Coordinates of C-alpha atoms in Angstrom, one line a residue:
M97 CA -34.2 -12.1 -50.6
N98 CA -36.1 -14.5 -52.4
F99 CA -35.1 -15.7 -56.2
S100 CA -37.5 -13.2 -57.8
D101 CA -36.0 -10.1 -55.8
F102 CA -32.3 -11.5 -56.7
S103 CA -33.3 -11.9 -60.2
K104 CA -34.4 -8.3 -60.5
A105 CA -31.4 -7.0 -58.7
S106 CA -29.2 -8.9 -61.2
Q107 CA -31.0 -7.4 -64.1
Q108 CA -30.7 -3.9 -62.7
F109 CA -26.9 -4.6 -62.2
N110 CA -26.5 -5.6 -65.6
Q111 CA -27.8 -2.3 -66.9
F112 CA -25.0 -0.3 -65.5
S113 CA -22.0 0.7 -67.4
P114 CA -18.9 -1.4 -66.9
E115 CA -17.1 1.7 -65.1
M116 CA -20.3 1.7 -62.4
K117 CA -20.2 -2.2 -62.2
E118 CA -16.4 -1.9 -61.2
Q119 CA -16.9 0.7 -58.9
M120 CA -19.9 -1.1 -57.1
M121 CA -17.5 -4.3 -57.0
K122 CA -15.0 -2.3 -55.3
M123 CA -17.5 -0.9 -52.6
A124 CA -18.7 -4.4 -52.1
K125 CA -15.3 -5.7 -51.4
A126 CA -14.6 -2.8 -49.1
R127 CA -17.5 -3.5 -46.9
V128 CA -16.5 -7.3 -46.9
K129 CA -13.0 -6.6 -45.8
E130 CA -14.2 -3.8 -43.1
K131 CA -16.5 -6.5 -41.8
L132 CA -13.9 -9.4 -41.6
L133 CA -11.4 -6.9 -40.0
K134 CA -14.3 -6.4 -37.3
W135 CA -14.9 -9.9 -36.7
F136 CA -11.1 -10.8 -36.7
A137 CA -9.9 -7.9 -34.6
T138 CA -10.7 -9.1 -30.9
P139 CA -9.5 -12.6 -31.5
T140 CA -6.3 -11.0 -32.9
F141 CA -5.8 -8.6 -30.3
V142 CA -6.4 -11.5 -27.7
L143 CA -4.0 -13.8 -29.4
L144 CA -1.5 -11.0 -29.6
G145 CA -1.9 -10.2 -25.8
I146 CA -1.1 -13.6 -25.1
V147 CA 2.0 -13.7 -27.1
L148 CA 2.9 -10.2 -25.9
G149 CA 2.4 -11.3 -22.3
A150 CA 4.6 -14.0 -22.5
V151 CA 7.6 -11.6 -24.0
I152 CA 6.6 -8.7 -21.5
G153 CA 6.5 -11.0 -18.5
A154 CA 10.1 -12.4 -19.3
L155 CA 11.5 -9.2 -20.0
T156 CA 10.0 -7.7 -16.6
A157 CA 11.1 -10.6 -14.6
C158 CA 14.6 -10.0 -16.0
F159 CA 14.3 -6.4 -15.4
G160 CA 12.9 -6.9 -11.9
D161 CA 15.4 -9.5 -11.0
I162 CA 18.3 -7.3 -11.9
S163 CA 17.0 -4.2 -10.1
D164 CA 16.6 -6.7 -6.9
R165 CA 20.3 -7.6 -7.1
L166 CA 21.4 -4.1 -7.6
S167 CA 19.5 -3.0 -4.8
A168 CA 21.1 -5.6 -2.4
I169 CA 24.5 -4.9 -3.6
R170 CA 23.8 -1.3 -2.4
D171 CA 22.0 -2.3 0.6
A172 CA 25.1 -4.2 1.6
N173 CA 27.5 -1.4 0.5
P174 CA 25.6 2.0 1.1
L175 CA 28.9 4.0 1.9
Y176 CA 30.4 2.9 -1.3
F177 CA 27.1 3.6 -3.8
I178 CA 25.1 6.3 -2.3
P179 CA 27.8 9.2 -2.3
A180 CA 28.1 8.2 -6.2
L181 CA 24.3 9.3 -6.9
A182 CA 25.2 12.4 -8.6
I183 CA 27.7 10.3 -10.9
G184 CA 24.9 7.7 -11.7
G185 CA 22.4 10.6 -12.4
A186 CA 24.9 12.6 -14.7
A187 CA 25.5 9.2 -16.5
I188 CA 21.7 9.0 -17.0
V189 CA 21.4 12.4 -18.4
F190 CA 24.4 11.8 -20.9
A191 CA 23.0 8.6 -21.8
Y192 CA 19.8 10.0 -23.0
K193 CA 21.3 13.0 -24.8
K194 CA 23.5 10.4 -26.7
W195 CA 21.4 7.6 -27.4
G196 CA 17.7 8.3 -26.2
R197 CA 16.8 11.7 -27.4
W198 CA 13.1 12.3 -27.1
T199 CA 12.6 9.5 -24.8
E200 CA 13.6 10.9 -21.4
R201 CA 10.2 11.8 -20.5
G202 CA 9.3 8.0 -19.2
M203 CA 5.6 7.6 -18.5
D204 CA 4.9 11.2 -19.9
Q205 CA 5.6 9.9 -23.1
V206 CA 3.3 6.8 -22.7
F207 CA 0.2 9.2 -22.0
A208 CA 1.2 11.4 -24.6
V209 CA 0.9 8.5 -27.3
G210 CA -2.1 7.2 -25.3
L211 CA -4.2 10.3 -25.7
N212 CA -3.2 10.4 -29.4
K213 CA -1.1 13.8 -28.7
E214 CA 2.1 11.9 -30.2
S215 CA 2.4 9.1 -32.6
D216 CA 6.2 8.1 -32.1
F217 CA 7.2 5.7 -29.3
P218 CA 10.8 4.7 -30.3
L219 CA 11.9 0.9 -29.1
V220 CA 15.0 2.3 -27.7
S221 CA 13.2 3.6 -24.8
I222 CA 12.9 0.2 -23.6
P223 CA 16.6 -0.2 -22.9
M224 CA 17.1 3.3 -21.9
A225 CA 14.2 3.0 -19.2
A226 CA 15.5 -0.2 -18.0
V227 CA 19.2 0.9 -17.7
S228 CA 18.4 4.5 -16.3
T229 CA 16.2 2.5 -13.4
W230 CA 19.0 0.3 -12.7
L231 CA 21.2 3.1 -12.1
T232 CA 19.0 4.8 -10.0
Q233 CA 18.2 1.7 -7.7
L234 CA 22.2 1.2 -7.6
F235 CA 23.2 4.4 -6.2
G236 CA 20.3 4.9 -4.0
G237 CA 17.5 7.3 -5.6
S238 CA 14.4 6.8 -3.8
A239 CA 12.2 5.8 -6.7
G240 CA 10.3 2.8 -8.0
R241 CA 10.6 0.5 -11.1
E242 CA 7.0 -0.2 -12.5
G243 CA 7.2 3.2 -14.8
A244 CA 10.1 1.4 -16.7
A245 CA 8.4 -2.2 -16.9
M246 CA 5.1 -0.4 -18.2
Q247 CA 7.3 1.5 -20.7
I248 CA 8.9 -1.8 -21.8
G249 CA 5.3 -3.2 -22.3
S250 CA 3.7 -0.1 -24.0
A251 CA 6.7 0.6 -26.3
L252 CA 6.7 -3.1 -27.7
S253 CA 3.1 -3.3 -28.0
Y254 CA 2.8 0.0 -29.5
N255 CA 5.3 -0.5 -32.2
I256 CA 3.5 -4.0 -33.2
S257 CA 0.5 -2.3 -33.6
K258 CA 1.6 -0.6 -36.3
K259 CA 1.6 -3.4 -38.6
L260 CA -2.0 -4.3 -37.9
P261 CA -4.6 -3.3 -40.4
F262 CA -7.4 -2.9 -37.5
E263 CA -9.2 0.2 -36.3
N264 CA -7.7 1.8 -32.9
A265 CA -5.1 -0.9 -33.1
A266 CA -2.5 1.3 -31.7
H267 CA -4.7 2.3 -28.6
V268 CA -5.7 -1.2 -27.8
M269 CA -2.4 -2.5 -27.9
L270 CA -0.9 0.3 -26.0
V271 CA -3.4 -0.3 -22.9
T272 CA -2.4 -4.1 -23.6
G273 CA 1.3 -3.4 -22.9
L274 CA 0.6 -1.2 -20.1
A275 CA -1.2 -4.0 -18.4
A276 CA 1.4 -6.8 -19.1
G277 CA 4.1 -4.7 -17.9
F278 CA 2.2 -3.7 -14.6
A279 CA 1.4 -7.5 -14.2
G280 CA 4.8 -8.6 -14.8
I281 CA 6.5 -6.3 -12.1
F282 CA 4.0 -6.6 -9.4
Q283 CA 2.1 -10.0 -10.6
A284 CA -1.3 -8.5 -9.9
P285 CA -3.1 -9.2 -13.1
M286 CA -6.4 -8.3 -12.0
A287 CA -5.2 -4.7 -10.9
A288 CA -3.1 -4.7 -14.0
T289 CA -5.9 -4.9 -16.1
A290 CA -8.0 -2.2 -14.3
F291 CA -4.9 0.1 -14.0
A292 CA -4.4 -0.1 -17.9
L293 CA -7.9 0.6 -18.4
E294 CA -8.5 3.5 -16.3
V295 CA -5.5 5.2 -16.0
L296 CA -5.4 7.4 -19.3
L297 CA -8.7 8.8 -19.4
V298 CA -10.2 9.9 -15.7
G299 CA -13.8 8.5 -15.4
H300 CA -13.7 6.4 -18.5
L301 CA -12.6 2.7 -18.9
E302 CA -11.1 1.7 -22.2
L303 CA -13.3 -1.5 -22.4
G304 CA -12.4 -2.0 -26.0
A305 CA -9.1 -3.2 -24.7
L306 CA -10.2 -5.5 -21.8
L307 CA -10.0 -9.0 -23.4
P308 CA -6.4 -8.3 -24.9
A309 CA -5.2 -6.5 -21.6
A310 CA -6.5 -9.2 -19.5
A311 CA -4.9 -12.0 -21.7
A312 CA -1.7 -10.0 -21.5
A313 CA -1.7 -9.3 -18.0
F314 CA -2.4 -12.9 -16.8
T315 CA -0.1 -14.4 -19.2
A316 CA 2.7 -11.9 -18.3
C317 CA 2.0 -12.5 -14.4
K318 CA 2.3 -16.2 -14.8
V319 CA 5.6 -16.1 -17.0
S320 CA 7.0 -13.4 -14.8
S321 CA 6.3 -16.2 -11.7
M322 CA 7.8 -19.2 -13.6
L323 CA 11.0 -17.4 -14.1
G324 CA 11.4 -16.7 -10.5
F325 CA 10.4 -13.3 -9.9
H326 CA 8.9 -13.0 -6.5
K327 CA 5.7 -11.4 -5.5
F328 CA 5.2 -9.2 -2.6
S329 CA 2.3 -10.5 -0.5
V330 CA 1.2 -10.6 3.1
D331 CA -1.4 -13.1 4.7
L332 CA -3.4 -10.2 6.4
N333 CA -6.1 -12.6 7.5
S334 CA -3.9 -14.4 9.5
I335 CA -2.5 -11.2 11.0
L336 CA -5.8 -10.2 12.1
D337 CA -7.0 -13.6 13.2
A338 CA -3.9 -13.5 15.6
S339 CA -4.9 -10.1 16.7
G340 CA -8.8 -11.2 17.3
F341 CA -9.6 -7.9 15.2
S342 CA -12.8 -8.2 13.0
A343 CA -12.3 -6.1 9.7
S344 CA -15.7 -7.0 8.5
I345 CA -17.8 -4.0 7.8
F346 CA -21.0 -6.0 9.0
T347 CA -22.1 -7.0 12.4
N348 CA -23.1 -10.4 13.3
E349 CA -26.6 -9.7 12.5
G350 CA -25.7 -8.5 8.8
A351 CA -26.1 -4.8 9.3
L352 CA -23.3 -2.3 8.6
D353 CA -21.0 -1.3 11.3
G354 CA -21.6 2.4 11.4
K355 CA -18.8 3.2 13.9
F356 CA -16.3 1.3 11.6
L357 CA -17.5 2.5 8.5
V358 CA -16.9 6.1 9.9
K359 CA -13.2 5.0 10.9
L360 CA -12.6 3.8 7.5
A361 CA -14.0 7.0 5.8
L362 CA -11.9 9.3 8.3
M363 CA -8.7 7.2 7.4
G364 CA -9.6 7.6 3.7
V365 CA -9.8 11.4 4.0
L366 CA -6.2 11.5 5.4
F367 CA -5.1 8.9 2.8
G368 CA -6.6 11.0 0.1
I369 CA -4.5 14.1 1.4
V370 CA -1.3 12.5 1.5
G371 CA -1.6 10.9 -1.9
G372 CA -3.1 14.0 -3.3
G373 CA -0.5 16.0 -1.7
F374 CA 2.1 13.9 -3.2
A375 CA 1.1 14.4 -6.3
K376 CA 0.7 18.2 -6.3
L377 CA 4.1 18.7 -4.4
L378 CA 5.8 16.5 -7.2
G379 CA 4.4 18.5 -10.1
L380 CA 5.4 21.8 -8.1
S381 CA 8.9 20.5 -7.3
Q382 CA 9.5 19.3 -10.8
N383 CA 8.5 22.6 -12.3
F384 CA 10.7 24.7 -9.6
F385 CA 13.8 22.7 -10.0
A386 CA 13.7 22.6 -13.9
K387 CA 13.3 26.4 -13.7
K388 CA 16.0 26.8 -11.2
F389 CA 18.4 24.4 -12.9
P390 CA 17.4 24.4 -16.7
N391 CA 20.8 22.2 -17.7
N392 CA 19.5 18.9 -17.1
I393 CA 23.1 17.7 -16.1
K394 CA 23.9 20.3 -13.7
R395 CA 20.5 19.7 -12.2
I396 CA 20.9 15.9 -11.6
A397 CA 24.6 16.4 -10.7
I398 CA 23.8 19.3 -7.9
M399 CA 20.5 17.7 -6.6
G400 CA 22.2 14.3 -6.6
V401 CA 24.8 15.4 -4.0
G402 CA 22.2 17.1 -1.8
I403 CA 20.1 13.8 -2.0
S404 CA 22.9 11.4 -1.2
A405 CA 23.9 13.5 1.6
L406 CA 20.5 13.4 3.1
L407 CA 20.2 9.7 2.5
L408 CA 23.4 9.0 4.4
V409 CA 22.2 11.3 7.1
F410 CA 19.0 9.7 7.5
F411 CA 20.2 6.4 8.8
Q412 CA 22.6 5.4 5.8
G413 CA 20.0 4.6 3.2
R414 CA 16.8 3.7 5.0
Y415 CA 14.9 5.7 2.5
A416 CA 17.1 4.5 -0.6
G417 CA 15.5 2.6 -3.5
L418 CA 12.0 1.2 -3.8
G419 CA 10.9 1.4 0.0
T420 CA 10.5 -2.5 0.2
N421 CA 12.5 -2.4 3.4
L422 CA 9.8 -0.3 4.9
L423 CA 7.1 -2.6 3.7
D424 CA 8.7 -5.5 5.1
M425 CA 8.9 -4.0 8.5
S426 CA 5.4 -2.9 8.2
F427 CA 4.1 -6.1 8.0
G428 CA 6.6 -7.8 10.2
A429 CA 6.4 -9.7 13.6
D430 CA 4.6 -6.8 15.5
A431 CA 1.9 -6.2 12.7
A432 CA -1.0 -7.9 14.7
N433 CA -0.7 -5.0 17.6
V434 CA -3.7 -3.0 17.9
V435 CA -2.0 -0.6 19.9
G436 CA 1.6 0.5 19.2
T437 CA 3.6 0.5 16.0
A438 CA 5.4 -2.2 13.8
A439 CA 8.7 -3.2 14.6
G440 CA 11.2 -0.9 13.3
I441 CA 8.9 1.6 11.9
A442 CA 9.2 5.1 13.1
G443 CA 6.4 8.1 12.9
Y444 CA 8.5 10.1 10.7
D445 CA 9.4 7.4 8.2
W446 CA 6.5 8.0 5.8
I447 CA 7.2 11.9 5.8
L448 CA 11.2 11.2 5.0
K449 CA 10.5 8.9 2.3
F450 CA 7.6 11.1 0.9
A451 CA 10.1 13.8 0.6
L452 CA 13.2 11.9 -0.6
T453 CA 11.1 10.3 -3.3
I454 CA 9.9 13.9 -4.7
L455 CA 13.3 15.1 -4.5
T456 CA 14.9 12.1 -6.4
L457 CA 12.3 12.5 -9.3
S458 CA 12.3 16.2 -9.4
A459 CA 16.0 16.0 -10.0
G460 CA 15.7 13.9 -12.8
F461 CA 16.5 10.2 -11.8
I462 CA 14.4 7.7 -13.8
G463 CA 12.3 5.4 -12.0
G464 CA 8.7 4.7 -11.2
V465 CA 6.7 6.2 -8.2
V466 CA 4.0 3.3 -7.4
T467 CA 6.2 1.1 -4.9
P468 CA 7.6 4.2 -3.0
L469 CA 3.8 5.3 -2.7
F470 CA 3.1 1.7 -1.3
A471 CA 5.7 2.4 1.3
I472 CA 4.5 5.9 1.9
G473 CA 0.8 4.6 2.5
A474 CA 1.9 1.8 4.7
T475 CA 3.7 3.6 7.2
F476 CA 1.4 6.5 7.4
G477 CA -1.2 4.2 7.7
I478 CA 0.8 2.6 10.9
F479 CA 1.2 6.2 12.0
I480 CA -2.2 6.8 12.3
A481 CA -3.4 3.2 13.4
S482 CA -3.6 4.0 17.0
M483 CA -5.6 6.9 16.4
F484 CA -8.3 4.8 15.2
G485 CA -7.6 1.9 17.2
M486 CA -6.8 -0.4 14.5
P487 CA -4.1 -3.2 14.1
V488 CA -1.0 -1.7 12.5
A489 CA -0.9 -4.2 9.8
F490 CA -4.6 -3.6 8.8
A491 CA -3.9 0.3 8.8
A492 CA -0.8 -0.2 6.7
A493 CA -2.5 -2.4 4.4
L494 CA -5.4 0.4 3.8
G495 CA -2.7 3.1 3.5
F496 CA -0.7 0.9 0.9
A497 CA -3.8 0.8 -1.5
A498 CA -5.5 4.1 -0.4
V499 CA -2.4 6.3 -0.9
F500 CA -1.8 4.7 -4.4
A501 CA -5.3 5.4 -5.1
S502 CA -5.3 8.9 -4.3
A503 CA -2.1 9.7 -5.9
S504 CA -2.5 8.0 -9.2
N505 CA -6.2 9.1 -9.4
T506 CA -7.5 5.7 -10.3
L507 CA -9.7 3.5 -8.1
W508 CA -10.2 0.0 -9.2
A509 CA -6.7 -1.0 -9.7
P510 CA -5.7 -0.1 -5.7
I511 CA -8.8 -1.9 -4.6
L512 CA -7.8 -5.0 -6.7
I513 CA -4.2 -4.9 -6.0
A514 CA -5.2 -4.7 -2.2
G515 CA -7.0 -7.9 -2.9
E516 CA -4.4 -9.5 -4.8
I517 CA -1.5 -8.6 -2.1
F518 CA -3.5 -9.0 1.2
G519 CA -6.4 -11.4 0.3
F520 CA -10.1 -10.6 -0.5
N521 CA -11.6 -11.2 2.9
C522 CA -11.2 -7.6 3.6
L523 CA -12.0 -6.0 0.2
P524 CA -15.2 -4.3 1.6
A525 CA -12.9 -2.2 3.8
F526 CA -10.5 -1.6 1.1
F527 CA -13.3 -0.6 -1.3
I528 CA -14.4 2.1 1.3
V529 CA -11.1 3.6 2.2
C530 CA -9.7 3.7 -1.4
T531 CA -13.2 5.4 -2.7
V532 CA -12.8 8.0 -0.2
A533 CA -9.2 8.4 -0.6
Y534 CA -9.7 8.8 -4.5
I535 CA -12.6 11.2 -3.8
C536 CA -10.4 13.5 -1.4
N537 CA -7.5 13.8 -3.5
G538 CA -8.1 17.1 -4.8
G539 CA -8.2 15.9 -8.4
Q540 CA -4.2 15.6 -8.3
S541 CA -2.4 12.6 -10.1
I542 CA 1.3 11.6 -10.6
Y543 CA 0.4 11.0 -14.2
K544 CA -0.3 13.6 -17.0
Q545 CA -4.1 12.2 -17.4
K546 CA -6.9 13.4 -19.7
K547 CA -10.0 14.2 -17.6
I548 CA -13.7 13.8 -18.7
R549 CA -15.9 16.7 -18.2
I550 CA -19.2 15.7 -16.8
K551 CA -22.4 18.0 -17.2
I552 CA -24.8 17.8 -14.3

């Protein structure tokens, strides 16, 4: 606008009534404020992501450390703690009824808030999720702990978002908290970012939250590591080098190795069936036992007695807790074998861990499911390794990622967590097997996700 145009506009403005001038000034201020909020939204979200990442990283490191210590106490004294599983379960239900009403749904509440079905996410869910998960771990329930970690992150960040004036702040900060919680407990920031972006809505990435989620994830990972919380990792490349096995999908001439690709695809189908079957049976089992025992305390007490008996019968707690003992054996001394199995891993390990995890969560015990899925996938991979002529460690690593992909109905997070835990040299193989498993899971998920209907 030149000077003459500005002068004409000024003259026109002066002709308006005082009321009209005041209204126009209000509109102009509102537009300026709206633009300023848009400009400052992303930098503010990123800065908050870093701060929240540090806080959530510290909280999850503390939470994970206590969980490890309680698991170690249980493993050293299984006959003292596992028989009391029902008592621990009753305590969990009583505590939620007394202090944490409306927060006992765990990750289901996170999804309800993330999908705008609810707007309330009480902060009391943080201590309730943590303590309940500790009780489950102490008394031997076959469950994970990432659910509590992600609730810690998402509840804290969501409640902070209510103080922010930015559009869509609640959703962005919820995703940011999810990423920080996942990264703090697994110390896999790239996978955590991808998981938070893709888990709420199938077929869609929440790219508006990419920068704050990544900032929070990397910060939480760093802080968690600095505080001494240990990351599970395996040098898969060294194991494969020792076996003389090449996991490259390319031949020496640079062409695709068709035979190897077929093997990976077939393994992906099997992993997809296992992961999808787990998600489907978990949902059916939870509904069945909820109808069979409508009273929560009776359900968790009665089923707790049965689960503790099974845990003791099956090798005095071999399938109790997270399943990290199975993971350690899966990638142990004999992991380079091309034929055979890993030391200590039996062909029935995956199915027993599969069944006991479903029973534990169906009874109402609080905890995650991702680490047990890792154990199920790794031991199932070893079970089918000789069928495909794969080193047991490689097959276990493929199952570790692919069963998680199929059960959670996510794709990029499992591929990235495989790279962050096992090394990125085998990433093309992980990509193929996770993609096939993701496609072959029958549309099932352990989470209450929303799906996008795509018209073709």
